[in-house]
Short mmCIF file of C-alpha atoms in Angstrom, two decimals:
data_model
loop_
_atom_site.label_atom_id
_atom_site.label_comp_id
_atom_site.label_asym_id
_atom_site.label_seq_id
_atom_site.Cartn_x
_atom_site.Cartn_y
_atom_site.Cartn_z
CA MET A 254 0.15 -0.37 -0.18
CA ALA A 255 1.13 2.93 -1.14
CA ILE A 256 1.73 6.18 1.56
CA SER A 257 2.96 9.01 1.20
CA PHE A 258 3.12 11.56 4.27
CA SER A 259 2.87 15.33 5.01
CA GLY A 260 5.28 15.64 6.64
CA ARG A 261 2.64 17.66 9.61
CA SER A 262 4.24 16.09 12.56
CA VAL A 263 2.17 15.80 15.43
CA SER A 264 3.26 13.55 19.23
CA ALA A 265 1.06 11.84 19.88
CA GLN A 266 -0.36 12.61 23.37
CA LYS A 267 0.19 8.96 25.16
CA ASN A 268 -1.46 8.28 28.73
CA PRO A 269 2.04 9.66 30.78
CA LEU A 270 1.42 6.13 33.00
CA THR A 271 0.92 3.57 30.69
CA GLY A 272 2.54 5.47 28.10
CA LYS A 273 0.55 3.73 25.46
CA LYS A 274 -1.58 6.22 22.43
CA PRO A 275 -5.44 6.99 23.54
CA ASN A 276 -8.04 5.08 21.93
CA ILE A 277 -11.01 6.91 20.15
CA ILE A 278 -14.09 6.53 19.57
CA LEU A 279 -16.83 9.11 18.19
CA ILE A 280 -20.47 8.98 18.75
CA LEU A 281 -23.00 10.50 15.74
CA VAL A 282 -26.02 10.76 16.46
CA ASP A 283 -28.74 11.79 13.94
CA ASP A 284 -31.34 14.65 13.56
CA MET A 285 -30.95 15.13 17.24
CA GLY A 286 -31.24 19.08 17.89
CA PHE A 287 -28.50 21.60 19.76
CA ALA A 288 -31.05 21.13 23.04
CA ASP A 289 -32.08 17.84 22.58
CA ILE A 290 -29.36 16.37 26.06
CA GLY A 291 -29.79 17.66 29.43
CA CYS A 292 -26.41 19.41 29.80
CA TYR A 293 -27.32 21.25 26.60
CA GLY A 294 -30.77 22.20 28.01
CA SER A 295 -33.19 19.41 28.10
CA GLU A 296 -35.68 17.65 30.22
CA ILE A 297 -34.76 14.33 28.41
CA GLU A 298 -33.12 12.21 30.86
CA THR A 299 -29.20 11.93 29.79
CA PRO A 300 -27.44 11.10 32.86
CA ASN A 301 -24.46 9.15 31.23
CA LEU A 302 -24.15 11.88 28.57
CA ASP A 303 -24.66 14.77 31.33
CA ARG A 304 -21.60 12.97 33.41
CA LEU A 305 -19.33 12.81 30.57
CA ALA A 306 -19.83 16.60 30.26
CA ARG A 307 -19.18 17.27 33.92
CA GLU A 308 -16.43 15.24 33.97
CA GLY A 309 -14.98 16.38 30.07
CA LEU A 310 -15.46 19.71 27.69
CA ARG A 311 -18.70 20.85 26.23
CA PHE A 312 -18.45 22.66 22.86
CA ARG A 313 -21.41 25.81 22.44
CA GLN A 314 -20.79 26.54 19.21
CA PHE A 315 -19.81 23.20 17.60
CA TYR A 316 -20.91 22.95 14.13
CA ASN A 317 -21.49 20.67 11.55
CA CYS A 318 -22.86 20.63 7.82
CA SER A 319 -26.60 20.84 8.21
CA ARG A 320 -27.56 17.17 7.21
CA CYS A 321 -26.70 13.52 7.48
CA CYS A 322 -24.39 12.95 4.33
CA PRO A 323 -22.45 15.76 4.11
CA THR A 324 -21.67 15.85 7.29
CA ARG A 325 -21.04 12.11 7.90
CA ALA A 326 -18.70 12.94 4.99
CA SER A 327 -16.70 15.88 6.05
CA ILE A 328 -16.56 14.19 9.56
CA LEU A 329 -14.67 11.51 8.32
CA THR A 330 -12.61 13.48 5.83
CA GLY A 331 -11.61 16.54 7.34
CA LEU A 332 -12.80 18.26 3.82
CA TYR A 333 -15.73 20.23 2.92
CA PRO A 334 -18.52 18.02 2.10
CA HIS A 335 -18.25 19.44 -1.64
CA GLN A 336 -14.40 18.27 -1.86
CA THR A 337 -15.28 14.59 -1.27
CA GLY A 338 -17.94 14.91 -3.77
CA ILE A 339 -20.39 14.46 -1.50
CA GLY A 340 -21.99 18.51 -1.52
CA ASP A 341 -25.76 16.88 -1.41
CA MET A 342 -26.79 13.49 -1.00
CA VAL A 343 -25.97 9.76 -1.86
CA ASN A 344 -26.30 7.93 -4.98
CA PRO A 345 -28.61 6.50 -6.30
CA GLY A 346 -30.58 9.40 -7.74
CA PHE A 347 -27.53 11.99 -6.41
CA ASP A 348 -24.93 11.97 -8.85
CA PHE A 349 -25.59 15.81 -10.60
CA GLY A 350 -22.55 15.18 -12.69
CA LYS A 351 -20.01 18.10 -11.30
CA PRO A 352 -17.22 17.30 -9.19
CA GLY A 353 -18.61 18.65 -5.66
CA TYR A 354 -21.69 16.23 -6.39
CA ARG A 355 -21.12 12.74 -7.53
CA GLY A 356 -22.98 11.27 -4.45
CA ARG A 357 -20.22 9.23 -3.06
CA LEU A 358 -16.91 9.61 -1.31
CA ASN A 359 -14.25 9.95 -3.65
CA ARG A 360 -10.32 9.00 -4.13
CA GLN A 361 -9.00 12.57 -3.09
CA CYS A 362 -10.40 12.37 0.51
CA VAL A 363 -9.05 10.09 2.78
CA THR A 364 -10.91 8.83 6.06
CA ILE A 365 -9.70 8.78 9.70
CA ALA A 366 -9.92 4.99 9.58
CA GLU A 367 -7.75 4.70 6.29
CA VAL A 368 -5.08 6.98 8.12
CA LEU A 369 -5.28 5.99 12.17
CA GLY A 370 -5.31 1.93 10.42
CA SER A 371 -2.38 2.68 8.47
CA THR A 372 -0.47 2.94 11.86
CA GLY A 373 -1.63 0.95 13.93
CA TYR A 374 -4.92 1.38 15.11
CA HIS A 375 -7.52 -1.29 14.75
CA THR A 376 -10.55 0.69 13.33
CA PHE A 377 -14.42 -0.53 13.62
CA MET A 378 -17.37 0.94 13.01
CA SER A 379 -21.41 -0.21 14.05
CA GLY A 380 -24.28 2.11 12.50
CA LYS A 381 -24.98 4.11 10.02
CA TRP A 382 -23.41 4.47 6.86
CA HIS A 383 -25.10 6.75 4.66
CA LEU A 384 -22.08 7.24 2.11
CA SER A 385 -22.17 5.53 -0.63
CA GLN A 386 -24.22 1.94 -1.29
CA ASP A 387 -21.90 1.39 -4.22
CA PRO A 388 -20.10 -1.62 -3.85
CA ASP A 389 -16.63 -0.38 -3.79
CA CYS A 390 -17.55 2.41 -1.82
CA LEU A 391 -18.43 0.51 1.65
CA PRO A 392 -17.23 0.69 5.18
CA ASN A 393 -14.94 -2.18 4.41
CA ASP A 394 -13.06 -0.21 1.41
CA ARG A 395 -12.55 2.64 3.40
CA GLY A 396 -10.63 1.88 5.94
CA PHE A 397 -12.83 -0.19 8.86
CA GLU A 398 -11.63 -3.58 9.65
CA GLU A 399 -14.58 -4.51 10.93
CA TYR A 400 -18.03 -2.94 9.80
CA TYR A 401 -22.08 -3.91 11.33
CA GLY A 402 -24.88 -1.32 10.55
CA LEU A 403 -26.88 0.06 7.84
CA LEU A 404 -26.19 1.84 4.98
CA TYR A 405 -29.30 4.17 4.31
CA GLY A 406 -30.41 6.68 5.48
CA ALA A 407 -33.39 5.92 7.44
CA GLY A 408 -35.19 2.40 8.44
CA ASN A 409 -37.24 0.65 10.60
CA TYR A 410 -35.22 0.63 14.16
CA PHE A 411 -37.38 -3.08 14.90
CA LYS A 412 -36.47 -4.96 11.73
CA PRO A 413 -34.35 -3.17 9.49
CA LYS A 414 -33.06 -3.23 5.92
CA GLY A 415 -30.31 -3.78 4.17
CA LEU A 416 -28.28 -4.15 7.57
CA MET A 417 -24.66 -5.85 7.27
CA ARG A 418 -22.14 -7.08 8.40
CA ASN A 419 -18.97 -6.02 6.89
CA ARG A 420 -20.43 -7.25 3.02
CA ASP A 421 -22.83 -9.34 4.07
CA GLU A 422 -26.76 -8.67 4.06
CA ILE A 423 -28.42 -9.45 7.22
CA ASN A 424 -31.77 -11.12 6.12
CA PRO A 425 -34.17 -8.54 8.71
CA GLU A 426 -36.29 -12.02 9.16
CA ASP A 427 -33.09 -13.32 10.90
CA LEU A 428 -33.25 -10.82 13.97
CA PRO A 429 -34.38 -11.59 17.36
CA LEU A 430 -37.43 -10.70 18.59
CA ASP A 431 -36.56 -7.87 21.10
CA TYR A 432 -34.16 -5.97 17.82
CA TYR A 433 -33.38 -2.67 18.43
CA THR A 434 -30.64 -0.80 16.50
CA THR A 435 -29.86 1.59 19.17
CA ASP A 436 -29.04 -1.71 21.05
CA ALA A 437 -27.57 -3.95 18.96
CA PHE A 438 -24.88 -0.67 17.47
CA THR A 439 -23.67 -0.80 20.69
CA ASP A 440 -23.47 -4.44 21.15
CA MET A 441 -21.71 -5.25 18.48
CA ALA A 442 -19.21 -2.16 19.08
CA LEU A 443 -18.20 -4.00 22.85
CA GLU A 444 -17.53 -6.96 20.85
CA PHE A 445 -15.02 -5.27 18.20
CA ILE A 446 -13.43 -4.11 21.11
CA LYS A 447 -13.46 -7.72 23.68
CA LYS A 448 -12.27 -8.85 19.80
CA TYR A 449 -9.64 -7.04 19.83
CA GLN A 450 -8.32 -5.44 22.99
CA PRO A 451 -6.00 -8.51 23.98
CA ASP A 452 -3.14 -7.35 21.52
CA GLY A 453 -3.15 -4.19 23.01
CA LYS A 454 -3.12 -2.52 20.13
CA PRO A 455 -4.89 0.96 20.33
CA PHE A 456 -8.22 1.23 18.66
CA PHE A 457 -10.65 4.16 16.46
CA LEU A 458 -14.75 3.46 17.28
CA TYR A 459 -16.95 4.81 14.54
CA LEU A 460 -20.25 4.57 16.46
CA ALA A 461 -23.50 6.43 14.50
CA TYR A 462 -26.69 5.72 15.73
CA ASN A 463 -29.41 6.24 13.91
CA ALA A 464 -31.11 7.38 15.93
CA PRO A 465 -33.23 9.52 16.92
CA HIS A 466 -33.77 9.82 12.91
CA TRP A 467 -37.03 9.09 11.50
CA PRO A 468 -39.10 7.11 11.72
CA LEU A 469 -40.29 7.52 15.25
CA HIS A 470 -39.40 4.08 16.69
CA ALA A 471 -38.61 3.54 20.44
CA LYS A 472 -39.26 0.70 23.23
CA PRO A 473 -42.39 0.38 25.28
CA GLU A 474 -41.00 1.16 28.33
CA ASP A 475 -38.92 4.22 26.83
CA ILE A 476 -41.62 5.62 25.78
CA GLU A 477 -44.26 5.28 29.00
CA LYS A 478 -41.48 7.25 30.84
CA TYR A 479 -42.32 10.24 28.77
CA GLN A 480 -45.91 9.93 28.62
CA GLY A 481 -47.84 12.85 29.26
CA LYS A 482 -44.74 15.10 29.61
CA TYR A 483 -45.33 16.74 26.40
CA LEU A 484 -48.58 17.93 27.04
CA LYS A 485 -47.40 21.29 28.22
CA GLY A 486 -47.19 22.38 24.78
CA TRP A 487 -43.48 23.74 22.32
CA ASP A 488 -44.19 26.88 23.56
CA VAL A 489 -43.52 26.55 26.90
CA LEU A 490 -41.03 23.80 26.80
CA ARG A 491 -39.25 26.31 23.91
CA GLN A 492 -39.47 28.94 26.91
CA GLU A 493 -38.08 26.27 29.78
CA ARG A 494 -35.43 25.18 27.47
CA TYR A 495 -33.88 28.35 26.45
CA GLU A 496 -34.80 29.20 30.32
CA ARG A 497 -32.03 26.34 31.26
CA GLN A 498 -29.36 27.04 28.78
CA ILE A 499 -28.95 30.58 30.02
CA GLY A 500 -28.68 28.58 33.62
CA LEU A 501 -25.98 25.92 32.29
CA LYS A 502 -24.15 28.91 30.49
CA ILE A 503 -24.99 27.14 26.91
CA ILE A 504 -25.95 30.33 25.68
CA ASP A 505 -25.61 34.37 26.68
CA ARG A 506 -28.57 35.95 28.55
CA LYS A 507 -28.27 38.63 25.83
CA TRP A 508 -28.95 36.31 22.98
CA ARG A 509 -32.90 36.17 22.30
CA LEU A 510 -35.42 32.94 22.17
CA SER A 511 -35.65 33.29 18.59
CA GLU A 512 -39.62 33.72 17.36
CA ARG A 513 -41.89 30.13 16.80
CA ASP A 514 -41.28 29.09 13.69
CA PRO A 515 -43.98 30.85 11.76
CA LYS A 516 -45.03 27.59 9.95
CA VAL A 517 -46.36 26.33 13.50
CA PRO A 518 -49.30 27.13 15.04
CA ALA A 519 -49.07 28.28 18.93
CA TRP A 520 -49.68 25.38 20.92
CA ASP A 521 -52.99 26.81 22.71
CA ASP A 522 -54.74 27.25 18.96
CA ILE A 523 -54.50 23.68 17.98
CA SER A 524 -57.39 20.56 19.01
CA GLU A 525 -57.51 18.48 21.85
CA GLU A 526 -56.93 15.70 19.85
CA LEU A 527 -54.15 16.92 17.62
CA LYS A 528 -52.20 17.89 20.73
CA ILE A 529 -52.74 14.18 22.07
CA LYS A 530 -50.87 12.95 19.35
CA THR A 531 -48.57 15.27 18.89
CA ALA A 532 -47.31 15.08 22.18
CA LEU A 533 -47.11 11.12 22.13
CA LYS A 534 -44.86 11.91 19.17
CA MET A 535 -42.88 13.63 20.76
CA SER A 536 -42.25 11.24 23.55
CA VAL A 537 -41.42 8.41 21.43
CA TYR A 538 -38.59 10.75 20.36
CA ALA A 539 -37.57 11.60 24.08
CA GLY A 540 -37.15 7.89 24.54
CA MET A 541 -34.62 7.18 21.32
CA ILE A 542 -33.26 9.74 23.09
CA ASP A 543 -33.21 8.44 27.02
CA CYS A 544 -32.37 4.52 25.22
CA ILE A 545 -28.93 5.94 23.24
CA ASP A 546 -27.90 7.67 26.55
CA GLN A 547 -28.64 4.35 28.20
CA ASN A 548 -25.79 2.81 25.79
CA ILE A 549 -23.53 5.22 25.80
CA GLY A 550 -24.01 4.17 29.55
CA LYS A 551 -23.73 0.53 29.22
CA LEU A 552 -20.39 1.41 26.57
CA VAL A 553 -18.50 3.74 28.81
CA GLN A 554 -19.42 0.72 31.88
CA CYS A 555 -17.61 -1.75 30.04
CA LEU A 556 -14.98 0.30 29.12
CA GLY A 557 -14.10 1.18 32.60
CA ASN A 558 -14.46 -2.79 34.17
CA MET A 559 -12.10 -3.81 30.80
CA GLY A 560 -9.29 -1.24 32.41
CA ILE A 561 -9.34 1.67 29.20
CA LEU A 562 -11.53 4.19 29.86
CA ASP A 563 -9.07 6.57 31.44
CA ASN A 564 -6.84 6.11 28.15
CA THR A 565 -9.92 6.67 25.67
CA LEU A 566 -11.30 9.61 23.95
CA ILE A 567 -14.78 10.25 23.37
CA MET A 568 -16.77 12.93 21.74
CA PHE A 569 -20.24 12.87 21.19
CA LEU A 570 -22.19 15.02 18.34
CA SER A 571 -25.17 14.93 15.63
CA ASP A 572 -25.22 15.44 12.60
CA ASN A 573 -27.22 18.19 12.17
CA GLY A 574 -29.83 20.14 13.75
CA ALA A 575 -33.25 18.30 14.92
CA CYS A 576 -35.26 17.81 11.42
CA TRP A 577 -38.71 19.39 10.85
CA GLU A 578 -39.05 16.56 7.82
CA THR A 579 -42.19 16.98 6.77
CA GLY A 580 -44.69 19.99 7.63
CA ALA A 581 -45.97 21.47 11.01
CA PHE A 582 -46.89 18.53 12.57
CA GLY A 583 -44.71 15.89 11.16
CA PHE A 584 -45.52 12.71 8.06
CA ASP A 585 -47.60 9.40 9.38
CA TRP A 586 -46.35 7.01 5.75
CA ASN A 587 -48.20 4.17 6.85
CA ILE A 588 -50.23 2.21 4.21
CA LYS A 589 -52.37 -0.18 6.50
CA TYR A 590 -52.38 2.62 9.70
CA SER A 591 -53.24 5.58 8.96
CA LEU A 592 -52.73 6.54 12.37
CA GLN A 593 -55.76 9.32 11.90
CA LYS A 594 -57.81 8.11 14.76
CA TYR A 595 -57.46 8.05 17.89
CA LYS A 596 -57.93 4.70 18.62
CA GLU A 597 -54.93 4.20 16.54
CA LEU A 598 -52.20 6.59 18.86
CA ASN A 599 -51.17 3.57 21.24
CA GLU A 600 -49.34 2.01 17.79
CA ILE A 601 -47.23 5.43 17.04
CA GLY A 602 -43.92 4.39 18.04
CA THR A 603 -44.33 0.44 17.40
CA ALA A 604 -43.01 -0.93 14.05
CA LYS A 605 -46.49 -0.82 13.07
CA SER A 606 -45.72 3.12 12.21
CA PHE A 607 -43.70 4.86 10.32
CA VAL A 608 -44.33 8.67 11.62
CA SER A 609 -42.11 11.87 12.13
CA TYR A 610 -42.87 14.35 14.49
CA GLY A 611 -42.71 17.70 12.43
CA ARG A 612 -41.34 21.71 12.71
CA CYS A 613 -43.35 22.08 15.96
CA TRP A 614 -40.36 20.17 18.31
CA SER A 615 -37.60 20.56 15.44
CA ASN A 616 -38.49 24.10 16.19
CA VAL A 617 -38.07 22.59 20.38
CA GLY A 618 -34.85 21.09 19.58
CA ASN A 619 -33.13 23.31 18.08
CA THR A 620 -33.66 26.50 20.96
CA PRO A 621 -33.33 29.18 21.25
CA PHE A 622 -31.52 29.03 17.09
CA ARG A 623 -33.73 29.37 14.00
CA LEU A 624 -34.97 27.12 10.93
CA HIS A 625 -33.67 23.51 11.17
CA LYS A 626 -31.79 20.46 9.42
CA HIS A 627 -31.19 21.68 5.22
CA TRP A 628 -30.53 25.25 6.39
CA VAL A 629 -27.74 26.60 7.38
CA HIS A 630 -28.83 29.12 10.37
CA GLU A 631 -28.00 28.05 13.49
CA GLY A 632 -30.51 26.28 14.11
CA GLY A 633 -29.44 23.41 11.51
CA ILE A 634 -25.99 23.65 11.84
CA SER A 635 -25.62 23.81 15.94
CA THR A 636 -24.44 20.52 17.43
CA PRO A 637 -23.42 19.46 21.10
CA LEU A 638 -19.91 18.70 21.22
CA ILE A 639 -18.89 16.44 23.87
CA ALA A 640 -14.96 15.78 25.01
CA TYR A 641 -14.42 13.04 27.52
CA TRP A 642 -11.07 11.83 27.93
CA PRO A 643 -10.00 11.70 31.74
CA SER A 644 -6.03 11.60 31.19
CA GLY A 645 -6.58 14.11 28.51
CA ILE A 646 -8.12 16.78 29.83
CA THR A 647 -7.10 18.58 32.46
CA GLU A 648 -10.41 21.02 33.14
CA LYS A 649 -13.03 19.03 34.11
CA GLY A 650 -16.47 20.52 33.25
CA LYS A 651 -15.67 23.35 30.89
CA ILE A 652 -17.81 25.15 28.39
CA SER A 653 -15.14 26.14 26.06
CA GLU A 654 -16.13 29.21 23.59
CA GLU A 655 -13.73 27.98 20.57
CA ILE A 656 -15.44 27.58 17.55
CA GLY A 657 -15.47 24.52 16.12
CA HIS A 658 -16.67 22.50 13.13
CA VAL A 659 -16.76 18.80 11.49
CA VAL A 660 -13.94 19.12 9.62
CA ASP A 661 -11.90 19.41 12.80
CA ILE A 662 -12.58 15.73 13.82
CA MET A 663 -10.07 14.56 11.96
CA ALA A 664 -7.83 16.81 13.12
CA THR A 665 -7.93 16.22 16.60
CA CYS A 666 -7.48 12.20 15.50
CA LEU A 667 -4.55 12.69 13.85
CA ASP A 668 -3.38 14.80 17.27
CA VAL A 669 -3.55 12.48 20.01
CA SER A 670 -2.89 9.93 17.56
CA GLY A 671 0.51 11.16 16.32
CA ALA A 672 -0.60 10.23 12.58
CA GLU A 673 0.19 12.23 9.49
CA TYR A 674 -2.24 13.14 7.53
CA PRO A 675 -1.22 12.08 3.96
CA GLU A 676 -0.44 13.70 0.67
CA ALA A 677 -0.91 10.59 -1.73
CA PHE A 678 -2.65 7.58 -0.17
CA LYS A 679 -3.26 3.92 -2.94
CA GLY A 680 -1.38 5.95 -5.75
CA ASN A 681 -4.78 8.52 -5.04
CA GLN A 682 -3.42 12.49 -4.47
CA ILE A 683 -5.41 13.78 -1.69
CA LEU A 684 -6.30 17.00 -1.27
CA PRO A 685 -5.37 19.14 1.89
CA LEU A 686 -6.55 18.90 5.37
CA GLU A 687 -9.05 21.51 6.13
CA GLY A 688 -9.76 20.92 10.07
CA LYS A 689 -7.92 22.28 13.12
CA SER A 690 -6.92 20.67 16.08
CA LEU A 691 -9.18 20.14 18.91
CA ALA A 692 -6.52 18.55 20.87
CA PRO A 693 -4.35 22.16 22.40
CA VAL A 694 -8.23 23.12 24.08
CA PHE A 695 -8.47 19.71 26.18
CA ALA A 696 -4.74 20.83 27.84
CA GLU A 697 -6.02 24.64 27.72
CA LYS A 698 -3.54 25.50 25.10
CA LYS A 699 -3.61 28.45 22.91
CA ARG A 700 -5.16 26.90 19.52
CA ASP A 701 -4.91 27.33 16.18
CA GLY A 702 -8.79 28.17 14.85
CA HIS A 703 -9.85 28.86 11.73
CA GLU A 704 -9.57 32.18 9.53
CA PHE A 705 -13.54 31.54 8.49
CA ILE A 706 -15.97 28.89 8.02
CA GLY A 707 -18.11 28.06 5.02
CA TRP A 708 -21.77 26.63 4.12
CA GLU A 709 -23.84 25.49 1.19
CA HIS A 710 -26.52 22.51 0.94
CA GLU A 711 -29.18 23.17 -1.69
CA GLY A 712 -28.70 26.43 -2.15
CA ASN A 713 -28.65 27.25 1.22
CA ARG A 714 -25.37 29.45 2.00
CA ALA A 715 -23.57 30.96 5.04
CA ILE A 716 -19.80 32.33 5.70
CA LEU A 717 -18.34 33.07 9.64
CA LYS A 718 -15.63 34.77 10.00
CA ASP A 719 -15.03 36.38 13.28
CA ASN A 720 -18.00 37.66 15.23
CA TRP A 721 -19.83 38.03 11.68
CA LYS A 722 -21.69 35.42 9.39
CA LEU A 723 -23.33 36.38 5.93
CA VAL A 724 -26.44 33.63 5.28
CA SER A 725 -28.76 33.10 3.09
CA ALA A 726 -31.54 30.28 2.54
CA TYR A 727 -32.67 29.62 -0.50
CA PRO A 728 -33.28 30.99 -2.65
CA ASP A 729 -33.46 34.60 -0.10
CA GLU A 730 -31.19 37.42 -0.03
CA TRP A 731 -28.21 37.48 2.18
CA GLU A 732 -28.60 38.25 5.29
CA LEU A 733 -25.93 39.32 7.88
CA TYR A 734 -25.64 39.01 11.53
CA ASP A 735 -22.93 39.74 14.48
CA LEU A 736 -23.69 36.88 16.33
CA GLU A 737 -21.29 38.32 19.38
CA ASP A 738 -24.62 40.03 20.27
CA ASP A 739 -26.79 37.69 18.40
CA ARG A 740 -26.15 33.89 17.75
CA THR A 741 -29.76 33.46 17.48
CA GLU A 742 -30.29 35.45 14.80
CA THR A 743 -33.12 37.21 14.77
CA ASN A 744 -31.44 40.95 14.01
CA ASN A 745 -30.48 41.16 10.25
CA LEU A 746 -27.55 43.65 9.95
CA ALA A 747 -27.73 43.40 6.20
CA LYS A 748 -29.16 47.28 5.70
CA ASN A 749 -27.12 48.57 8.18
CA HIS A 750 -23.61 47.38 7.21
CA PRO A 751 -23.43 46.89 3.47
CA LEU A 752 -20.04 47.16 3.02
CA LYS A 753 -19.55 44.23 5.42
CA ARG A 754 -22.41 42.51 3.37
CA ILE A 755 -20.52 43.10 0.51
CA GLU A 756 -16.97 41.76 1.91
CA MET A 757 -18.05 38.67 3.53
CA GLU A 758 -20.53 37.88 -0.32
CA LYS A 759 -16.90 37.99 -1.68
CA LEU A 760 -15.15 35.63 0.57
CA TYR A 761 -18.23 33.27 0.64
CA GLN A 762 -17.78 33.42 -3.29
CA GLU A 763 -13.93 32.62 -2.67
CA TRP A 764 -14.35 30.15 -0.03
CA ALA A 765 -16.96 28.72 -3.17
CA ARG A 766 -15.09 28.64 -6.09
CA SER A 767 -11.61 26.91 -4.25
CA HIS A 768 -14.17 23.87 -2.82
CA TRP A 769 -15.98 22.58 -5.71
CA VAL A 770 -19.47 24.41 -4.64
CA GLU A 771 -22.14 25.54 -7.44
CA PRO A 772 -24.73 27.65 -7.91
CA TRP A 773 -27.52 25.26 -6.89
CA ASN A 774 -30.26 26.14 -9.79
CA PRO A 775 -27.67 24.64 -12.61
CA VAL A 776 -26.91 21.70 -10.15
CA ASN A 777 -30.44 20.55 -9.48
CA LYS A 778 -31.52 20.90 -13.07
CA TYR A 779 -30.15 17.74 -12.98
CA TRP A 780 -32.12 16.41 -10.24
CA PRO A 781 -35.07 16.27 -12.60
CA TRP A 782 -38.03 15.25 -9.63
CA ILE A 783 -37.03 17.84 -7.25
CA LYS A 784 -40.03 19.23 -8.04
CA SER A 785 -42.31 16.89 -7.05
CA THR A 786 -40.95 15.49 -3.93
CA ILE A 787 -40.30 17.46 -0.56
CA LYS A 788 -38.21 19.96 -0.07
CA PRO A 789 -36.71 22.61 2.38
CA GLY A 790 -39.09 25.38 2.70
#
């Protein structure tokens, strides 16, 4: 295997007691909002994540790429999504014939697993891939020794189709009756660790839960825990989360809570029947997050029992903001079960249902911000980031104000492992790394941060430099915000600062040209069915 390295030399942060390189666990959840876990302001019970935050480090301004596939591409490669070929979504059906929009990971990028695997790490993945369904671009082709999970973006939690063990598909009819993907992904991750742990080599685990992405499926005991808790409605809950966030110092008091999404009615204006139904959907969603937390607790306990927890870096984050899809109250996509009648409500959350919760609750999940998954306003791109590393993080419980982006995950893994980013890999030239390591923040040292950060997804555009953010929701005009005073983007300053708007727009255009971003209108003409399918707006 031909690998040439860039000469970017870093020193591995070895455990001072053992002299060993750290294990690295990257936990990615799906469609979870900024405010959906306890240590970021939620009423949902997440004691295990709260413990990781209390004994680790939280970031309050960390960004993703606003959608499943682009974030996954960026997080694994340290590049912006268009540079990897996944400027939109993945094949089949998303190859627009442009380098930044081929719908699969290209060979001008290299994954964390490929780099760490070539430097002596074991590499495992358990969970949702969603970076290609092509037979030559599966997890085992991109550096993972072991894989278990789903290739697709969404599916049944109790009997999923497209479930893979390495390259072999698993028949859903062969799964046990109590199968649930969140539990299964954790169990298989632990199986991988236990299988290889005796040889003493460090490992990289990418644990990518498909929860809490729709369909809303949860175990009965997890739903029951939250029954009735959401009948107070989204307006009250949003305000409560906002006040909790201020108390936790996750947000500044001077940032106003953004207005309720204009496409969502006031809770008091909907029928009692609709209140019961939408509250139940949110109870299922809460149960899904609760189950994630239970599984993270199980993982951490097992690592402790194995004696390897102290030398393991765990990073936890979400791939995008909470999901609006589709409409104010979500969808009920069922053939046999319409779920429109009260007598069928008890089936919501079971394998008989295939539902989402809609804008009304994603607006709560993204508290205090505007908009949702797909958009690049703060609600679509802001994620919790918890870093936990007993032997590597010096100030426990700190909330960092460092600005970061998912491109930084690769750089961080390189930094703590001592690996080098390659100029070439398996005969292919590799694009220069975009990310900046977070490791100095772990040790309370000065970090080399970003000069600016750019976004584009399906015409939604943004550029962030210093405290200034220029952003547009396709096809609207540019908006300009000073995030120091107004992170919730409630006071558009574009008319007040025309020269700053022009300066920022020029910077965006330069970033877009150099990162394979195309104007959305010419791109989406290759997507002939876009007019008849669901899209943001």
